[in-house]
Short mmCIF file of C-alpha atoms in Angstrom, two decimals:
data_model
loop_
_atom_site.label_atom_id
_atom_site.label_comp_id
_atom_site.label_asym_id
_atom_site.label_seq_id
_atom_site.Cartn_x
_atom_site.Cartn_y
_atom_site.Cartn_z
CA UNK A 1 237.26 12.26 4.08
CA UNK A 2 233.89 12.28 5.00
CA UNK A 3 230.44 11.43 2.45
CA UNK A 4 229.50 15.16 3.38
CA UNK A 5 232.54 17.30 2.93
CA UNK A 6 231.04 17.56 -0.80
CA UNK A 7 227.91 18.73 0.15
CA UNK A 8 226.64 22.20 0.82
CA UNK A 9 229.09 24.06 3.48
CA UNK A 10 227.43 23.44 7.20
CA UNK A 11 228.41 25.51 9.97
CA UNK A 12 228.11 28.86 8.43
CA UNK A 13 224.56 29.65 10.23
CA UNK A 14 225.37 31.92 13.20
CA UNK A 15 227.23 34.45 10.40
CA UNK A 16 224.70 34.50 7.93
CA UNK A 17 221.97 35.45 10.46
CA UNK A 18 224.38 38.22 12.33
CA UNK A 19 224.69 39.14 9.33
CA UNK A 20 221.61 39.78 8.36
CA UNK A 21 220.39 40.93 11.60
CA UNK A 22 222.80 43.95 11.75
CA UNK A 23 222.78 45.57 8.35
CA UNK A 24 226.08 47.56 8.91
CA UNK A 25 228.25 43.72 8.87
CA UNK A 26 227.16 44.27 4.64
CA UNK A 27 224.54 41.24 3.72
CA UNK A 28 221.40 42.88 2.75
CA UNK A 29 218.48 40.38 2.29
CA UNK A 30 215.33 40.75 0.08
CA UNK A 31 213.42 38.72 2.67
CA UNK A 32 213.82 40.72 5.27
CA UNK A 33 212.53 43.97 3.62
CA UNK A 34 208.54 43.57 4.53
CA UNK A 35 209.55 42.13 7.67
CA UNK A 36 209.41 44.36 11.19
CA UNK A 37 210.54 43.43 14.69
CA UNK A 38 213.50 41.72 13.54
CA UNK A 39 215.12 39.13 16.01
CA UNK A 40 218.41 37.29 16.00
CA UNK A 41 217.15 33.54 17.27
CA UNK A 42 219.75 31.21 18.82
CA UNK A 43 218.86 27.95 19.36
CA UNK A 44 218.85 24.15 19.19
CA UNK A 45 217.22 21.83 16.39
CA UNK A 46 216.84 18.38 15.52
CA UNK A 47 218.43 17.48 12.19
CA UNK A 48 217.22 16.16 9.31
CA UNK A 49 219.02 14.57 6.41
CA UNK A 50 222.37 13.14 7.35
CA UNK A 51 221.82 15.03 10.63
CA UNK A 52 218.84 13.07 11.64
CA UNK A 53 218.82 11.63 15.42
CA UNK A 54 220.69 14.45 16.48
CA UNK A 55 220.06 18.06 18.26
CA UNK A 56 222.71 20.70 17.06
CA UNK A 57 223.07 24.44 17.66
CA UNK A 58 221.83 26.53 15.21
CA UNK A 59 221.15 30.47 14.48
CA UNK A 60 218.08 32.11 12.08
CA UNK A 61 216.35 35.21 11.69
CA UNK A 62 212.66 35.92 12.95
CA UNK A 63 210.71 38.44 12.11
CA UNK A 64 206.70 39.84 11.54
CA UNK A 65 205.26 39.98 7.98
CA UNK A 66 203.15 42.47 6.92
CA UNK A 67 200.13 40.25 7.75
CA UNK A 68 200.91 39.53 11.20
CA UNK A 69 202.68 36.70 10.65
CA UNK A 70 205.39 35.32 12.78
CA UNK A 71 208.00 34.40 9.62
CA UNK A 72 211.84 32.69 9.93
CA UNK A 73 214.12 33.50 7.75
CA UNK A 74 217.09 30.97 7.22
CA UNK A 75 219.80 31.56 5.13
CA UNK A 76 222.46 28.96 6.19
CA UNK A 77 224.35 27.20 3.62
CA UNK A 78 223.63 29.24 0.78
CA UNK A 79 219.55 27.97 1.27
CA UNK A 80 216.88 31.00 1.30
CA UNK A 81 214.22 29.66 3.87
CA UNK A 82 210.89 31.36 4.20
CA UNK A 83 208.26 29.99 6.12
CA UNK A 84 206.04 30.73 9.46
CA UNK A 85 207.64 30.42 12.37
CA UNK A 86 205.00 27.81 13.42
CA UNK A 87 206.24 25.79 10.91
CA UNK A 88 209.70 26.04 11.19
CA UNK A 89 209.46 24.95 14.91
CA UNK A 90 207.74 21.91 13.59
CA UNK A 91 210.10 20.72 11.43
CA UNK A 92 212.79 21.61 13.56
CA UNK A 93 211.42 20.10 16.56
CA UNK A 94 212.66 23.27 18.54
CA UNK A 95 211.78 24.30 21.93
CA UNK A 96 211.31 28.23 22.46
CA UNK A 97 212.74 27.54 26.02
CA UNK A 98 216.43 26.58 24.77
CA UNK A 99 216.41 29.55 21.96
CA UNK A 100 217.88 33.06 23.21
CA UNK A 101 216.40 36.11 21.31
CA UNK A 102 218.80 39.92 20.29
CA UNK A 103 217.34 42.70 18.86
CA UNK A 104 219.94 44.20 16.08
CA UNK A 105 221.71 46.32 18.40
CA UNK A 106 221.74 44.01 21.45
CA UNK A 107 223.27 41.35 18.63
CA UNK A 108 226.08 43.46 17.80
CA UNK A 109 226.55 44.47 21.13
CA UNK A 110 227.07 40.50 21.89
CA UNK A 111 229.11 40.20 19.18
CA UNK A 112 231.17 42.89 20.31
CA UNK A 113 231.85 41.66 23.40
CA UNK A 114 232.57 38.15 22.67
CA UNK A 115 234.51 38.91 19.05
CA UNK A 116 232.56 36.26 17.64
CA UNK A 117 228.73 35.08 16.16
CA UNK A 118 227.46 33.03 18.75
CA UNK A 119 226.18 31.54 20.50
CA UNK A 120 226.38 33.61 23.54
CA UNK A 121 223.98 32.60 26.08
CA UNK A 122 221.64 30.31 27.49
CA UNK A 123 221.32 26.85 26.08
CA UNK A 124 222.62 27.12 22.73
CA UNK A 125 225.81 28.65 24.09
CA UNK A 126 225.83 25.23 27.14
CA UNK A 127 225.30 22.87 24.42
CA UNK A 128 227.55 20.42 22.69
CA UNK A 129 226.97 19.97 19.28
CA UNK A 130 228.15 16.42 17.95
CA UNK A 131 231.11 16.14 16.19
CA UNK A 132 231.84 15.24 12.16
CA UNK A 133 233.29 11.59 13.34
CA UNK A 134 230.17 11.13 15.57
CA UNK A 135 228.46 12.10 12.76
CA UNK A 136 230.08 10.10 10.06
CA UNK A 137 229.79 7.31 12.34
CA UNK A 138 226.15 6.97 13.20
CA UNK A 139 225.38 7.50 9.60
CA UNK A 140 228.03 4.31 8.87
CA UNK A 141 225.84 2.74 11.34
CA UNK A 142 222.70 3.76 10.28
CA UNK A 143 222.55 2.71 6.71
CA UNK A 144 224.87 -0.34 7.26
CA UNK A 145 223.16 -3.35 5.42
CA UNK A 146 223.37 -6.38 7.34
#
């Protein structure tokens, strides 16, 4: 059993956003509500954490606030992220060029046709995400006192 199996669930990102992106699927968001020009984003980010060191697929809601402001919204495991996009790029270290963008409709249409939540296209759906073991071993590795 791995160190991380306790801790909060990973891999539930590409629901959560589809989700949120098309209303009718049930999960309504407060942070979403002053938000217009709502985008399902698809891409690739650099982890942090136990994650660190390596680039994994990953799925998040964009949108405009009221002020103009390009905002993400990221609701993966059970978090409520809400920052500028600007930001989130940062931390991320994400490259607009490897993230694929759906309108609401175009998103269920995608989900339609491939029965599941991404990703679909592009380079987050040609990416290889690492494994747990390759995981679980570079962290072994990592912190391993010598």
């Amino acid at each position: 059993m791995s160190q991380y199996d306790e801790d909060v669930e990973l891999g539930d990102c590409f629901k959560v956003a589809a989700n949120l992106a098309v209303p009718v699927l049930g999960l309504v968001s407060d942070e979403l509500t002053d938000l217009t020009d709502i985008t399902l984003v698809h891409g690739i980010v650099s982890g942090q954490g136990h994650l660190e060191g390596f680039r994994y697929t990953h799925a998040w809601i964009e949108g405009t606030s009221p002020e103009g402001i390009p905002m993400v919204v990221d609701a993966s495991g059970g978090r409520r992220v809400v920052i500028p996009q600007a930001l989130y790029y940062l931390i991320g270290q994400i490259r607009p060029d490897e993230c694929e963008r759906y309108v609401p409709d175009a998103a269920q249409d995608r989900m339609l046709e491939f029965a599941h939540y991404g990703p679909w296209d592009g380079a987050p759906a040609a990416h290889i995400d690492p494994t747990p073991e390759e995981i679980e071993n570079y962290g072994n590795t990592r912190h391993a006192v010598a």
